[in-house]
GROMACS .gro file of C-alpha atoms in nm:
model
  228
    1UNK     CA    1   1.050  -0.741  -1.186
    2UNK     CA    2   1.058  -0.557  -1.498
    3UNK     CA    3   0.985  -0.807  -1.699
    4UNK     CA    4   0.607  -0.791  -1.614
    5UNK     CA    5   0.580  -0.458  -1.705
    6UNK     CA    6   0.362  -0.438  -2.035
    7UNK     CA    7   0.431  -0.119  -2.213
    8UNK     CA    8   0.281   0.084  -2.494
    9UNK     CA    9   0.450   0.408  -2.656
   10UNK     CA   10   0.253   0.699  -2.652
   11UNK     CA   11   0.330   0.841  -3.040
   12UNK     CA   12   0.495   1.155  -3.090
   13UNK     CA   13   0.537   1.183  -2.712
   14UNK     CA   14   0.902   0.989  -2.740
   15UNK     CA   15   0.814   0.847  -2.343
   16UNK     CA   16   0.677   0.467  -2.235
   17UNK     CA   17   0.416   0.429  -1.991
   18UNK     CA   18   0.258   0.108  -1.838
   19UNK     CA   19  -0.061   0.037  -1.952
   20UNK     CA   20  -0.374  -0.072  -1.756
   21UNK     CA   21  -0.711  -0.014  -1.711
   22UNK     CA   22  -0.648   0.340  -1.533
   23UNK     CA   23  -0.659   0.648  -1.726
   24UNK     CA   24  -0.298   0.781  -1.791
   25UNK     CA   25  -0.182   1.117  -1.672
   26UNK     CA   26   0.084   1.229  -1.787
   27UNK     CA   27   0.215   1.394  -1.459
   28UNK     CA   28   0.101   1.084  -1.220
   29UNK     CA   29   0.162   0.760  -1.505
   30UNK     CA   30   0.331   0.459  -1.236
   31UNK     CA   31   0.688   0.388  -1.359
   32UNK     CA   32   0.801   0.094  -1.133
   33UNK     CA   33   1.159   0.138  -1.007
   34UNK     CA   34   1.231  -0.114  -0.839
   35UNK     CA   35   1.480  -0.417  -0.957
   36UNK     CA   36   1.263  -0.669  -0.806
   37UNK     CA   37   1.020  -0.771  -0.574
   38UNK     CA   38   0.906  -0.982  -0.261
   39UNK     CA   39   0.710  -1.269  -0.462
   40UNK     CA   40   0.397  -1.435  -0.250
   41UNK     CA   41   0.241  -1.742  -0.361
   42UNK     CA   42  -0.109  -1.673  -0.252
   43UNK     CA   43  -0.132  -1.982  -0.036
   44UNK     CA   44   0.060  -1.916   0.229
   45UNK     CA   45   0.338  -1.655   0.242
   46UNK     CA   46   0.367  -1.350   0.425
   47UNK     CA   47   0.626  -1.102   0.539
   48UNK     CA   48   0.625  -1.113   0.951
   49UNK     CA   49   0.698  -0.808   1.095
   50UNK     CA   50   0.625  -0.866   1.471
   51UNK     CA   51   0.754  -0.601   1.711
   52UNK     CA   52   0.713  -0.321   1.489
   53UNK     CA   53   0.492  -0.087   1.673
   54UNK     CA   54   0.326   0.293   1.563
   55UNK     CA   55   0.286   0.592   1.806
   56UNK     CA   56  -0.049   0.612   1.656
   57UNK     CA   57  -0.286   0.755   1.953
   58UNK     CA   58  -0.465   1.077   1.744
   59UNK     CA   59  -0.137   1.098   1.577
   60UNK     CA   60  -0.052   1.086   1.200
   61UNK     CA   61   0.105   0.788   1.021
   62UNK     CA   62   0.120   0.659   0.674
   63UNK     CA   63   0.209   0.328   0.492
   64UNK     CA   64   0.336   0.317   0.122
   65UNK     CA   65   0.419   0.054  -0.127
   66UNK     CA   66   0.451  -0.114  -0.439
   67UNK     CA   67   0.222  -0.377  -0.544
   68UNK     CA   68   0.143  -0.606  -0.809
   69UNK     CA   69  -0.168  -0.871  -0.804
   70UNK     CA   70  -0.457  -1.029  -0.965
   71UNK     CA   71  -0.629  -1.235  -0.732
   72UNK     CA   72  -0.953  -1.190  -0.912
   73UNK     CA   73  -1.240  -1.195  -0.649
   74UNK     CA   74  -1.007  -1.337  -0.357
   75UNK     CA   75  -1.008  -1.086  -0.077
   76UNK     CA   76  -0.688  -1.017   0.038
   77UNK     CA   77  -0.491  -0.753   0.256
   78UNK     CA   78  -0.182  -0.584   0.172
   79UNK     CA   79  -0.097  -0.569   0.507
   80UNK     CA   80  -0.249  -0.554   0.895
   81UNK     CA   81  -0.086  -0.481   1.206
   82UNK     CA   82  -0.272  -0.547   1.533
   83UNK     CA   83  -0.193  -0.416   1.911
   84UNK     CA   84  -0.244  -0.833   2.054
   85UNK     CA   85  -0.258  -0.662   2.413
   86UNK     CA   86  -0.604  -0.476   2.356
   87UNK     CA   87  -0.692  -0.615   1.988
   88UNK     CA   88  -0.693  -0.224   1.809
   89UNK     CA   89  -0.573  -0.273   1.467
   90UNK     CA   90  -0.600  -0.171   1.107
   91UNK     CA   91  -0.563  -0.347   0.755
   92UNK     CA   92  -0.600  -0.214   0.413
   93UNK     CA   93  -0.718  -0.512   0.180
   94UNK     CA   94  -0.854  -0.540  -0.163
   95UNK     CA   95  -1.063  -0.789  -0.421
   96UNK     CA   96  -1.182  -0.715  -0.754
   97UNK     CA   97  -1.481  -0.506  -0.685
   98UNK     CA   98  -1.350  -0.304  -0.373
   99UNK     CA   99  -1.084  -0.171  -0.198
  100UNK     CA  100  -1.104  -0.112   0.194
  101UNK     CA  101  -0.934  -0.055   0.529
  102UNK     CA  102  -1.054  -0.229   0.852
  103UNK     CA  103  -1.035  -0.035   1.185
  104UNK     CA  104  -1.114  -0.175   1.516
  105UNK     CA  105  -1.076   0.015   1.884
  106UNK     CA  106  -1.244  -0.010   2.195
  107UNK     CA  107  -1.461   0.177   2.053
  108UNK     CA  108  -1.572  -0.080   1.827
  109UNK     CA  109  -1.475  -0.170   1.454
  110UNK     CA  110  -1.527   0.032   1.099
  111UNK     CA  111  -1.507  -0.065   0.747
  112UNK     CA  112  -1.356   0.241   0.541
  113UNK     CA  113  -1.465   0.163   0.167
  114UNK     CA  114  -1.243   0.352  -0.099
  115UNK     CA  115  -1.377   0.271  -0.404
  116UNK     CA  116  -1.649   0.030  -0.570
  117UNK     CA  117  -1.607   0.133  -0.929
  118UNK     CA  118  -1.284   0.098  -1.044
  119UNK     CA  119  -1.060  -0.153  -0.875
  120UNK     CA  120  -1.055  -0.408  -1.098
  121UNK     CA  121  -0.808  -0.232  -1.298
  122UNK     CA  122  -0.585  -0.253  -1.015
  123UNK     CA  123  -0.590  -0.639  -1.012
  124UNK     CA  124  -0.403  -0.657  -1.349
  125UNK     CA  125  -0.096  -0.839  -1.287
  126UNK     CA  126   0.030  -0.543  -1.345
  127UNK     CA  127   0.301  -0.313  -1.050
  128UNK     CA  128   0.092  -0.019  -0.865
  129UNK     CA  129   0.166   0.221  -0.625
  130UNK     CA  130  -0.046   0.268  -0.314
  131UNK     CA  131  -0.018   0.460   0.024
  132UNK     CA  132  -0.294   0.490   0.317
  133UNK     CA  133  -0.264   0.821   0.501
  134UNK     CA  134  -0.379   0.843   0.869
  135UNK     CA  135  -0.441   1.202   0.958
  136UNK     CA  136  -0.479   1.315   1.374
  137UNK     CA  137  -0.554   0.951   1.431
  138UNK     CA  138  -0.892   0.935   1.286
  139UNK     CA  139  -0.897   1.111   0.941
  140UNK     CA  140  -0.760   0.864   0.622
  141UNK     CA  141  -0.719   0.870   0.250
  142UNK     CA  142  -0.578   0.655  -0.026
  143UNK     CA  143  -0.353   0.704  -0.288
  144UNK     CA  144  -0.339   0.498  -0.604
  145UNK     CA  145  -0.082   0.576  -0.842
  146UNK     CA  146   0.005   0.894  -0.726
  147UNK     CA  147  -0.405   1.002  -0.702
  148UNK     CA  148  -0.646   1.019  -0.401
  149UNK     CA  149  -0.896   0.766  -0.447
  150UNK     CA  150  -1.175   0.975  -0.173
  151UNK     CA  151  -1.192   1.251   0.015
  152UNK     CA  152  -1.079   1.233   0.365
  153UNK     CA  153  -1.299   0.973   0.562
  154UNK     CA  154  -1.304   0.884   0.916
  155UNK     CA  155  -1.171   0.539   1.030
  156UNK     CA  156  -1.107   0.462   1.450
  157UNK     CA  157  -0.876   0.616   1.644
  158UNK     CA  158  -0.672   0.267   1.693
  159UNK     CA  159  -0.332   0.235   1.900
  160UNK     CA  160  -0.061   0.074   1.786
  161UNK     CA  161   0.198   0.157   2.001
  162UNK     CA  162   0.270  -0.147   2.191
  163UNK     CA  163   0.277  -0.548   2.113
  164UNK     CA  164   0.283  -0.511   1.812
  165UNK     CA  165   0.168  -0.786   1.549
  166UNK     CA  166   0.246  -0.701   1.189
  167UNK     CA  167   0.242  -0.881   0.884
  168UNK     CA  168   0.286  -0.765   0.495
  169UNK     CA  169   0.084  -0.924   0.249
  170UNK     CA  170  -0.203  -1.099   0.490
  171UNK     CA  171  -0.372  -1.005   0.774
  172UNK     CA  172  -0.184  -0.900   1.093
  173UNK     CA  173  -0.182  -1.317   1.178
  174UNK     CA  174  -0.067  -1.424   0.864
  175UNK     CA  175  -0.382  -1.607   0.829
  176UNK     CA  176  -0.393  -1.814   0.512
  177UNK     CA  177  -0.748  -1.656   0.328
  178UNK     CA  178  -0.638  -1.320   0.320
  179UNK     CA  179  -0.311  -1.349   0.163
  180UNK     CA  180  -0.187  -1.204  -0.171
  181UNK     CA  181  -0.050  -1.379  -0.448
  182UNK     CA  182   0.139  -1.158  -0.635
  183UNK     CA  183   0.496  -0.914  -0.542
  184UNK     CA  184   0.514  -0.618  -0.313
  185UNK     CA  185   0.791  -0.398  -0.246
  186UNK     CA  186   0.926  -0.051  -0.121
  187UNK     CA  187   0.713  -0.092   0.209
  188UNK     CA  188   0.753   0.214   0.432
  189UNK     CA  189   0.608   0.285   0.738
  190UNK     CA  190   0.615   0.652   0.835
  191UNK     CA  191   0.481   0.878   1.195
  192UNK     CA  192   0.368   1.167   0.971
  193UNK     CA  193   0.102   1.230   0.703
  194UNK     CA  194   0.223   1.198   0.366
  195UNK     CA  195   0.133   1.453   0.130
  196UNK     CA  196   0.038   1.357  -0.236
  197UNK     CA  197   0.310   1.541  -0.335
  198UNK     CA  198   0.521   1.333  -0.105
  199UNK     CA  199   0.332   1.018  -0.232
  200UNK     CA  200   0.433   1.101  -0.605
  201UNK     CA  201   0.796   1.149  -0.556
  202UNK     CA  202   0.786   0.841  -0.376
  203UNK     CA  203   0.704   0.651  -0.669
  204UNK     CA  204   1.038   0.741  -0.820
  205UNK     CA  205   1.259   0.589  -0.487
  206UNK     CA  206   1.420   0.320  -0.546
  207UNK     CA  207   1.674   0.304  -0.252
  208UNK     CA  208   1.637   0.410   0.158
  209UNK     CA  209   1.842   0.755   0.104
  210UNK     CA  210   1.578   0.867  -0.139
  211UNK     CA  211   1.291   0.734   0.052
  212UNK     CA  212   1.393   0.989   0.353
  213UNK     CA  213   1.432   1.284   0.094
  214UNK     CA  214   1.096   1.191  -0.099
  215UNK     CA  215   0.895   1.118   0.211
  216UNK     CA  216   1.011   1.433   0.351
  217UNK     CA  217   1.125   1.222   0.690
  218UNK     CA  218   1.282   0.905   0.821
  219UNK     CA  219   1.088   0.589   0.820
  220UNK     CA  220   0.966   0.443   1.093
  221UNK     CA  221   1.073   0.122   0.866
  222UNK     CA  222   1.134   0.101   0.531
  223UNK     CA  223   1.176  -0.193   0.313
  224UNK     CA  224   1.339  -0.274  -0.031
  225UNK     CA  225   1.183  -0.625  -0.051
  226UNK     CA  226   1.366  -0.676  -0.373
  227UNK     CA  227   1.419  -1.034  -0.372
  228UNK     CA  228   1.313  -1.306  -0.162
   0.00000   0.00000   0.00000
């Protein structure tokens, strides 16, 4: 909720912006929106979200959301989502040294490392943005607060389209040592490749109509999450 927002005024500027260990920009500066949040304890809570399959085979799909956590060194994953028929899947997870995304096919499995040098000030207790963007089914990028983290790098062409096992804020199984203590919210799910520009408006959504205008199509979900 708002209330663990910490602010700072920028003089002479007459705005507020949240302040962090990121550098602030005056075009791309997080403002969370929301009016709450899904809480998660760290120990055991997750958001199940079994059935929801992707049309993911060389295909284009993105995942966006709100998050706010400081797990320290605890490795955790935002969320993972797992085809239980032939075991393809994909995660994006996060401690205080690195942010990553896990991708395993038939094909076989690859870590997709984002960024080793600044994470930490992404494990503030503070609310962030971030969206993982799936281009032609092999090509992906992150977005933190509004910027790309890397260039395009190549993860495994997974599919997702059927038996689907989904969970927000652990691993695909809910397993209890990957989950996040901490809030998410705003978790969409869309078949296309969100554009940074996309991403950014985003960030200023705070209800389903605008996520459809901002994202520049409908959801394939879309969640508030603004209570529990």
């Amino acid at each position: 909720n708002r209330a663990g927002l910490r602010m700072i005024s920028i003089p002479d500027i007459g705005h507020v912006y949240p302040k962090g260990d990121v550098d602030i920009r005056f075009d791309t500066t997080p403002r969370f929106v929301s009016e709450g949040s899904m809480y998660l304890d760290g120990v055991d809570d997750y958001l199940d979200l079994d059935g929801l399959t992707l049309t993911t085979d060389g295909a284009d799909y993105s995942f966006s959301f709100w998050f706010k956590s400081q797990d320290g060194t605890t490795i955790h994953r935002f969320f993972g989502i797992q085809n239980s028929a032939i075991s393809d899947r994909i995660n994006l997870a996060m401690n205080a040294t690195t942010i990553s995304s896990y991708s395993l096919s038939s094909a076989g499995g690859t870590t997709t490392t984002f960024s080793t040098s600044f994470v930490a000030g992404f494990e503030d207790g503070t609310w962030h943005h971030a969206a993982l963007v799936i281009t032609s089914g092999t090509g992906v990028v992150l977005y933190l607060d509004g910027q790309l983290v890397t260039a395009s790098q190549t993860m495994r062409n997974v599919d997702l389209s059927a038996n689907g096992l989904f969970a927000v804020g652990s691993e695909y199984d809910g397993r209890v040592d990957a989950t996040v203590s901490g809030g998410i919210c705003h978790f969409g799910v869309w078949h296309a490749a969100l554009t940074q520009a996309q991403v950014r408006d985003l960030m200023t959504a705070n209800t389903y109509a605008e996520a459809i205008t901002k994202g520049g199509s409908t959801p394939r979900a879309y969640l508030l999450l603004e209570s529990n």
